[in-house]
Amino acid sequence: MKRSTFNSIFIGILCGLIASACTSKALRDASKQLQNSNDTRAQLIGNSIAGSQKLTPQDEREMGAELAGALIKIHGLHPNENLQKYVNTLGSYLGKQSTMPKIKWRFAVLNTDDINAFSTPAGFILVSHGLIKLMNDEAELAGVLSHEIIHVTEKHHLLAIQKSSRAAGVANIGKLVEEKKKGETSEKVGQLLQVGSEVFARGLDKKDEFTADQRGILLSSKSGYDAYGLIRVLTSLNQINPTEGKIALLFKTHPSSDERLAQIEKNLLATIEKSPEGLSLKDAFVAATR
Amino acid sequence: MKTKSQFIFTLYTLAGLLIYNSSFAAPAVVKRTSELKEKPFSDAKALSTLAEKTTVDLISLSGGWAKVKVKNQTGFVKIFNLQTAMAVANNMNTDFAKSGSKKAIASTGVKGVSEENLKNLSPAPELAKQLDKFEPTSEQVIKFQTERKLITK
């Protein structure tokens, strides 16, 4: 090989490595910026819950399991165990890339054509079969699961439940969980579920949804997936009449898909365009879900 | 107002006829002047330039691109440069409702079964416990990543 050819190849590889490092850096910078903007709020939430409500990680886990079980009960689990295993494996992989890599992430596919996804405290994530049927590849599913993972890692539902518990006259959600653990559970579980049901029927703050979208996209991209996965799902949702029964709840409890897309375009598109291209994995998704 | 109502109704009907199944084309509108590309790449050949508000048929989505058909040409437009007709109708409908001049015409308020059920959650902790059996081992997660050649960044 001629020396000049060798030099060209060497310089090419070097440029490639530098470009890759820069684009990965853009992804990390954007992630850090979003993280910082959420840190103050997360700290406030943490102080509030830790101070007045005294929830231990175990308390959070119990609350999350209680709410997840009640949500699963509405439609039941989808009978395809291979599908459940697939979603749990993909979700666990994404969870390990999140800021909470060590918690026991649990995922469920709900047996309904309704289009929705839920998360409950401490790592329970539920996605409807109807939403999976709307998707076309694994990057889209990774985008949706990452959105829900961010709700968990940012403790969005804990804050909302805390707010709701005050409104419902339950002074201390931590005490409620504590009393439930001591026995005499039926009344306490009932109160907890009542507070939780209000949160799920009402939805989270818009800001929380926007944060989950943007940090979720960064999480799935950081995990190696095409950053446009969630964006394609939102575009697909934008083709459905929001008054249709099977999607009415999702649109009622979330900002419009159009508004979510506008926020992503405004705050994240430049970063996405600079990011290394990720994988969509259509074949793997079709094999596992159809 | 009647004309506007009829227009929104038409948009909903058009979009509704072509529900979300990706195998059907759905109507969409170009949000800003955009090139119609031959392939889904920024440096691909431009087939034509689409003016703002051009109506296209959205065929499918791939990466950050939408495959569209406009007149007799099929090509690719950046996903963020499109807005579905359903979204346009929803926005107009929302603005219309906000104006207070009339009730939103599409607010038929059909509620999902889930919403009613959500108000009456009942305990089933054993169902959350059932999910334990789907937990992958660390080795299975590594295998999942390796087989797919997923590179973390």
Coordinates of C-alpha atoms in Angstrom, one line a residue:
Chain A
M1 CA 0.0 0.0 0.0
K2 CA 1.3 3.4 -0.9
R3 CA 2.2 5.7 2.0
S4 CA -0.2 8.4 0.8
T5 CA -3.1 5.9 0.6
F6 CA -2.2 4.6 4.0
N7 CA -2.2 8.2 5.3
S8 CA -5.5 9.0 3.7
I9 CA -7.1 5.9 5.3
F10 CA -5.5 6.7 8.7
I11 CA -6.7 10.3 8.5
G12 CA -10.2 9.1 7.5
I13 CA -10.4 6.7 10.4
L14 CA -9.2 9.4 12.8
C15 CA -11.8 11.9 11.5
G16 CA -14.4 9.2 11.9
L17 CA -13.4 8.6 15.5
I18 CA -13.4 12.3 16.3
A19 CA -16.8 12.8 14.6
S20 CA -18.2 9.8 16.5
A21 CA -16.7 11.2 19.8
C22 CA -18.2 14.6 19.1
T23 CA -21.7 13.3 18.3
S24 CA -21.6 11.0 21.3
K25 CA -20.5 14.1 23.3
A26 CA -23.5 16.0 21.9
L27 CA -25.8 13.3 23.2
R28 CA -24.1 13.2 26.6
D29 CA -24.1 17.1 26.8
A30 CA -27.8 17.2 26.0
S31 CA -28.5 14.5 28.5
K32 CA -26.5 16.3 31.2
Q33 CA -28.3 19.6 30.5
L34 CA -31.7 18.0 30.8
Q35 CA -30.5 16.1 33.9
N36 CA -29.3 19.4 35.5
S37 CA -32.6 21.2 34.8
N38 CA -34.4 18.3 36.5
D39 CA -32.0 17.9 39.4
T40 CA -33.4 20.9 41.4
R41 CA -36.9 19.7 41.0
A42 CA -36.0 16.1 41.7
Q43 CA -34.3 17.2 44.9
L44 CA -37.3 19.2 46.0
I45 CA -39.5 16.1 45.3
G46 CA -37.0 13.9 47.2
N47 CA -36.9 16.3 50.1
S48 CA -40.6 16.6 50.3
I49 CA -41.2 12.8 50.1
A50 CA -38.3 12.0 52.4
G51 CA -39.2 14.7 54.9
S52 CA -42.9 14.6 55.3
Q53 CA -43.8 11.3 53.8
K54 CA -40.8 9.1 54.7
L55 CA -41.0 6.6 51.9
T56 CA -38.2 4.1 51.8
P57 CA -37.3 2.3 48.6
Q58 CA -39.2 -0.7 50.0
D59 CA -42.3 1.5 50.5
E60 CA -42.0 2.8 47.0
R61 CA -41.7 -0.8 45.7
E62 CA -44.9 -1.9 47.6
M63 CA -46.8 1.1 46.4
G64 CA -45.6 0.5 42.8
A65 CA -46.6 -3.2 43.0
E66 CA -50.0 -2.5 44.5
L67 CA -50.8 0.0 41.7
A68 CA -49.4 -2.1 38.9
G69 CA -51.4 -5.2 40.1
A70 CA -54.6 -3.1 40.2
L71 CA -53.9 -1.7 36.7
I72 CA -53.1 -5.2 35.3
K73 CA -56.4 -6.5 36.8
I74 CA -58.4 -4.3 34.5
H75 CA -57.5 -6.1 31.3
G76 CA -55.2 -8.9 32.4
L77 CA -51.8 -9.9 31.0
H78 CA -51.6 -10.7 27.3
P79 CA -51.4 -14.5 27.1
N80 CA -48.3 -14.6 24.8
E81 CA -45.6 -15.4 27.3
N82 CA -42.9 -15.0 24.6
L83 CA -44.1 -11.5 24.0
Q84 CA -44.0 -10.7 27.8
K85 CA -40.4 -12.1 28.0
Y86 CA -39.3 -10.1 25.0
V87 CA -40.7 -6.8 26.4
N88 CA -39.1 -7.6 29.8
T89 CA -35.7 -8.3 28.2
L90 CA -35.8 -5.1 26.1
G91 CA -37.1 -3.1 29.0
S92 CA -34.4 -4.5 31.4
Y93 CA -31.7 -3.7 28.9
L94 CA -33.0 -0.1 28.7
G95 CA -33.4 0.1 32.5
K96 CA -29.7 -0.9 32.9
Q97 CA -28.7 2.1 30.8
S98 CA -30.9 4.4 33.0
T99 CA -30.0 6.3 36.1
M100 CA -31.5 3.4 38.1
P101 CA -29.7 0.4 36.7
K102 CA -30.0 -1.8 39.8
I103 CA -33.8 -1.7 40.5
K104 CA -35.9 -4.7 39.5
W105 CA -37.5 -3.4 36.4
R106 CA -40.8 -5.2 35.6
F107 CA -42.7 -4.9 32.3
A108 CA -46.2 -6.2 31.3
V109 CA -48.1 -6.2 28.1
L110 CA -51.8 -5.6 28.9
N111 CA -54.4 -7.7 27.0
T112 CA -56.3 -4.9 25.4
D113 CA -56.6 -3.1 22.1
D114 CA -56.7 0.2 24.0
I115 CA -53.7 2.4 23.2
N116 CA -51.8 3.4 26.3
A117 CA -48.8 2.8 28.6
F118 CA -48.4 3.3 32.3
S119 CA -45.7 3.3 34.9
T120 CA -45.9 3.1 38.7
P121 CA -43.3 3.9 41.3
A122 CA -40.1 1.8 41.6
G123 CA -40.0 0.3 38.2
F124 CA -43.3 -1.2 37.0
I125 CA -44.1 -0.4 33.4
L126 CA -47.3 -1.5 31.6
V127 CA -47.9 -1.2 27.8
S128 CA -51.1 -2.1 26.0
H129 CA -51.1 -4.7 23.2
G130 CA -53.0 -2.0 21.1
L131 CA -50.0 0.3 21.4
I132 CA -47.6 -2.4 20.4
K133 CA -49.7 -3.2 17.3
L134 CA -49.4 0.4 16.3
M135 CA -45.6 0.1 16.2
N136 CA -43.4 -1.0 13.3
D137 CA -40.0 -1.6 14.8
E138 CA -38.0 -2.2 18.0
A139 CA -36.7 1.4 18.2
E140 CA -40.4 2.5 18.5
L141 CA -41.0 0.2 21.4
A142 CA -37.7 1.2 23.0
G143 CA -38.8 4.9 22.7
V144 CA -42.1 4.2 24.5
L145 CA -40.5 2.1 27.2
S146 CA -37.7 4.7 27.7
H147 CA -40.4 7.4 28.1
E148 CA -42.0 5.3 30.9
I149 CA -38.6 4.5 32.5
I150 CA -37.9 8.3 32.8
H151 CA -41.3 8.7 34.6
V152 CA -39.9 6.2 37.1
T153 CA -36.4 7.5 37.5
E154 CA -37.7 11.1 37.9
K155 CA -40.3 9.9 40.4
H156 CA -43.1 11.7 38.5
H157 CA -45.8 9.5 39.9
L158 CA -44.6 9.7 43.4
L159 CA -44.9 13.5 43.3
A160 CA -48.4 13.3 41.7
I161 CA -49.6 10.8 44.2
Q162 CA -48.3 12.9 47.0
K163 CA -50.2 15.9 45.7
S164 CA -53.3 13.8 45.1
S165 CA -53.1 12.3 48.6
R166 CA -53.3 15.8 50.1
A167 CA -56.3 16.7 48.0
A168 CA -58.0 13.5 49.0
G169 CA -57.4 14.3 52.7
V170 CA -54.8 11.6 53.1
A171 CA -52.3 13.6 55.1
N172 CA -49.3 11.3 54.8
I173 CA -48.9 8.7 52.0
G174 CA -45.9 7.3 53.8
K175 CA -47.9 6.6 56.9
L176 CA -50.5 4.9 54.7
V177 CA -48.0 2.6 53.2
E178 CA -46.5 2.0 56.7
E179 CA -49.9 1.1 58.2
K180 CA -50.6 -1.1 55.3
K181 CA -47.5 -3.1 56.0
K182 CA -48.5 -3.6 59.6
G183 CA -51.7 -5.5 58.6
E184 CA -55.3 -4.3 58.5
T185 CA -54.6 -3.7 54.9
S186 CA -57.9 -3.5 53.1
E187 CA -58.9 0.0 54.1
K188 CA -55.4 1.3 53.6
V189 CA -54.9 -0.4 50.2
G190 CA -58.3 1.0 49.2
Q191 CA -57.2 4.6 50.1
L192 CA -53.9 4.1 48.2
L193 CA -55.6 2.8 45.1
Q194 CA -58.1 5.7 45.3
V195 CA -55.3 8.2 45.2
G196 CA -53.5 6.3 42.5
S197 CA -56.6 6.0 40.3
E198 CA -57.1 9.7 40.4
V199 CA -53.5 10.2 39.2
F200 CA -53.8 7.8 36.4
A201 CA -57.2 9.1 35.3
R202 CA -56.0 12.7 35.5
G203 CA -52.5 12.3 34.1
L204 CA -49.2 13.9 35.0
D205 CA -48.1 17.5 34.6
K206 CA -47.4 18.5 31.0
K207 CA -43.8 19.3 31.9
D208 CA -43.3 15.8 33.2
E209 CA -44.6 14.4 29.9
F210 CA -42.2 16.6 27.9
T211 CA -39.3 15.7 30.1
A212 CA -40.1 12.0 29.7
D213 CA -40.3 12.4 25.9
Q214 CA -37.0 14.2 25.6
R215 CA -35.0 12.2 28.2
G216 CA -36.6 9.0 26.9
I217 CA -35.4 9.7 23.4
L218 CA -31.9 10.3 24.8
L219 CA -32.0 7.1 26.8
S220 CA -33.1 4.9 23.8
S221 CA -30.5 6.7 21.6
K222 CA -27.8 6.2 24.2
S223 CA -28.8 2.5 24.3
G224 CA -28.1 2.1 20.6
Y225 CA -31.6 2.6 19.1
D226 CA -32.7 5.0 16.4
A227 CA -33.6 8.3 18.2
Y228 CA -36.7 8.8 16.0
G229 CA -38.5 5.7 17.5
L230 CA -40.7 7.7 19.9
I231 CA -41.1 10.4 17.3
R232 CA -42.6 7.9 14.8
V233 CA -45.0 6.6 17.5
L234 CA -46.2 10.1 18.2
T235 CA -46.7 10.7 14.5
S236 CA -48.7 7.5 14.2
L237 CA -50.8 8.6 17.2
N238 CA -51.4 11.8 15.4
Q239 CA -53.3 9.9 12.7
I240 CA -55.9 8.7 15.1
N241 CA -59.1 10.6 16.0
P242 CA -58.5 11.5 19.7
T243 CA -62.2 10.9 20.5
E244 CA -61.9 7.2 19.6
G245 CA -62.7 5.1 22.6
K246 CA -59.5 3.1 22.6
I247 CA -57.3 6.1 22.7
A248 CA -59.4 8.7 24.4
L249 CA -57.8 8.1 27.8
L250 CA -54.3 8.5 26.5
F251 CA -55.2 11.8 24.8
K252 CA -57.0 13.0 27.9
T253 CA -54.1 12.4 30.1
H254 CA -51.3 13.6 27.9
P255 CA -50.5 16.8 25.9
S256 CA -51.5 16.4 22.2
S257 CA -49.0 14.4 20.2
D258 CA -48.6 17.5 18.0
E259 CA -47.6 19.6 21.0
R260 CA -45.2 16.9 22.2
L261 CA -43.6 16.7 18.7
A262 CA -43.2 20.5 18.7
Q263 CA -41.4 20.4 22.0
I264 CA -39.1 17.7 20.8
E265 CA -38.3 19.6 17.6
K266 CA -37.7 22.8 19.5
N267 CA -35.5 21.3 22.3
L268 CA -33.9 18.2 20.9
L269 CA -33.9 18.0 17.1
A270 CA -30.4 19.6 16.7
T271 CA -29.0 17.0 19.1
I272 CA -30.7 14.2 17.4
E273 CA -29.4 15.2 14.0
K274 CA -25.9 15.3 15.4
S275 CA -26.2 11.9 17.2
P276 CA -24.7 8.7 15.8
E277 CA -27.3 6.8 13.9
G278 CA -29.0 4.0 15.9
L279 CA -30.8 0.8 15.0
S280 CA -34.5 0.4 14.2
L281 CA -34.5 -3.5 14.2
K282 CA -37.8 -4.0 12.3
D283 CA -37.3 -7.8 11.7
A284 CA -36.5 -8.6 15.3
F285 CA -39.6 -6.6 16.4
V286 CA -41.9 -8.3 13.9
A287 CA -40.6 -11.8 14.8
A288 CA -41.2 -11.1 18.5
T289 CA -44.6 -9.4 18.4
R290 CA -46.6 -10.7 15.5
Chain B
M1 CA -68.9 29.1 11.2
K2 CA -70.8 26.5 9.4
T3 CA -68.2 26.4 6.7
K4 CA -65.4 26.0 9.2
S5 CA -67.4 23.2 11.0
Q6 CA -67.9 21.5 7.6
F7 CA -64.2 21.8 6.8
I8 CA -63.1 20.3 10.2
F9 CA -65.7 17.6 9.7
T10 CA -64.2 16.8 6.3
L11 CA -60.7 16.7 7.7
Y12 CA -61.8 14.3 10.4
T13 CA -63.7 12.1 7.9
L14 CA -60.7 12.0 5.6
A15 CA -58.3 11.2 8.3
G16 CA -60.8 8.8 10.0
L17 CA -61.3 6.8 6.8
L18 CA -57.6 6.1 6.7
I19 CA -57.1 5.3 10.4
Y20 CA -53.7 4.5 11.7
N21 CA -52.9 1.3 9.9
S22 CA -49.5 2.0 8.4
S23 CA -50.4 0.0 5.3
F24 CA -52.9 2.8 4.3
A25 CA -51.9 6.2 3.2
A26 CA -53.0 9.0 5.5
P27 CA -53.5 12.6 4.5
A28 CA -50.9 15.0 5.8
V29 CA -49.9 18.7 5.2
V30 CA -46.4 20.1 4.6
K31 CA -45.6 22.5 7.5
R32 CA -42.9 24.4 5.7
T33 CA -41.4 24.5 2.3
S34 CA -39.6 21.2 1.9
E35 CA -37.7 19.2 -0.7
L36 CA -39.2 15.9 -1.8
K37 CA -36.2 13.6 -1.8
E38 CA -35.7 10.5 -4.0
K39 CA -34.3 8.6 -1.0
P40 CA -34.5 9.2 2.8
F41 CA -31.2 11.0 3.0
S42 CA -30.4 14.7 3.4
D43 CA -28.0 14.6 0.4
A44 CA -30.3 12.6 -1.8
K45 CA -31.5 14.0 -5.1
A46 CA -34.5 16.4 -4.8
L47 CA -37.4 15.4 -7.0
S48 CA -39.3 18.6 -6.4
T49 CA -39.9 21.4 -3.8
L50 CA -43.2 21.2 -1.9
A51 CA -44.7 24.5 -0.9
E52 CA -46.1 25.0 2.6
K53 CA -49.6 23.6 3.1
T54 CA -49.2 21.1 0.2
T55 CA -51.4 18.1 0.9
V56 CA -49.7 14.7 0.6
D57 CA -50.5 11.1 1.3
L58 CA -48.4 9.8 4.1
I59 CA -47.4 6.2 3.2
S60 CA -45.0 5.1 5.9
L61 CA -42.3 6.3 8.3
S62 CA -38.7 5.2 8.5
G63 CA -35.9 6.8 10.5
G64 CA -36.5 10.6 10.5
W65 CA -38.3 10.4 7.2
A66 CA -41.9 10.1 5.9
K67 CA -42.5 8.4 2.6
V68 CA -45.2 10.4 0.8
K69 CA -47.1 10.5 -2.4
V70 CA -47.9 13.8 -3.9
K71 CA -49.6 14.1 -7.3
N72 CA -47.8 11.3 -9.2
Q73 CA -44.5 11.5 -7.4
T74 CA -43.4 9.3 -4.5
G75 CA -40.5 10.5 -2.3
F76 CA -39.4 11.3 1.2
V77 CA -39.9 14.4 3.4
K78 CA -38.4 15.0 6.8
I79 CA -40.8 13.8 9.5
F80 CA -40.8 17.2 11.3
N81 CA -41.8 19.0 8.1
L82 CA -45.2 17.2 8.0
Q83 CA -48.3 17.4 10.1
T84 CA -51.1 14.8 9.8
A85 CA -54.5 16.0 8.7
M86 CA -55.9 14.6 11.9
A87 CA -53.5 16.9 13.9
V88 CA -54.5 19.9 11.8
A89 CA -58.2 19.1 12.4
N90 CA -57.5 18.7 16.1
N91 CA -55.7 22.0 16.4
M92 CA -58.4 23.8 14.5
N93 CA -61.0 22.1 16.6
T94 CA -59.2 23.1 19.8
D95 CA -58.9 26.7 18.7
F96 CA -62.5 26.6 17.6
A97 CA -63.6 25.3 21.1
K98 CA -61.4 27.9 22.8
S99 CA -63.1 30.7 20.9
G100 CA -66.2 29.9 22.8
S101 CA -68.3 30.5 19.8
K102 CA -69.5 26.9 19.6
K103 CA -68.9 23.6 21.2
A104 CA -66.1 21.5 19.7
I105 CA -67.8 19.5 17.0
A106 CA -65.8 16.3 17.4
S107 CA -66.0 16.1 21.2
T108 CA -68.3 13.1 21.1
G109 CA -66.7 12.1 24.3
V110 CA -66.6 8.4 23.7
K111 CA -64.8 7.2 26.8
G112 CA -62.5 4.2 26.8
V113 CA -63.5 1.3 29.0
S114 CA -60.2 1.8 30.8
E115 CA -61.1 5.2 32.1
E116 CA -64.2 4.0 33.9
N117 CA -62.3 1.0 35.3
L118 CA -59.5 3.3 36.5
K119 CA -61.9 5.0 38.8
N120 CA -62.5 1.7 40.6
L121 CA -59.1 0.1 41.0
S122 CA -59.2 -3.1 43.1
P123 CA -56.2 -4.8 44.7
A124 CA -54.4 -7.6 42.9
P125 CA -50.8 -7.6 44.2
E126 CA -50.4 -11.2 43.0
L127 CA -50.6 -10.0 39.4
A128 CA -47.6 -7.7 39.8
K129 CA -45.8 -10.7 41.4
Q130 CA -46.6 -12.8 38.3
L131 CA -44.2 -10.5 36.3
D132 CA -41.2 -12.0 38.2
K133 CA -41.3 -15.0 35.9
F134 CA -40.5 -12.9 32.9
E135 CA -37.4 -11.3 34.4
P136 CA -34.4 -12.0 32.2
T137 CA -31.1 -13.1 33.7
S138 CA -28.1 -10.8 33.2
E139 CA -26.7 -13.2 30.6
Q140 CA -29.9 -13.0 28.6
V141 CA -29.8 -9.2 28.6
I142 CA -26.2 -9.3 27.4
K143 CA -27.1 -11.9 24.7
F144 CA -30.0 -9.6 23.7
Q145 CA -27.6 -6.7 23.2
T146 CA -24.9 -8.7 21.5
E147 CA -27.2 -10.4 19.0
R148 CA -28.6 -7.0 18.0
K149 CA -25.2 -5.3 17.9
L150 CA -26.6 -2.5 20.0
I151 CA -23.8 -0.1 20.9
T152 CA -24.2 2.0 24.0
K153 CA -23.0 5.6 23.7

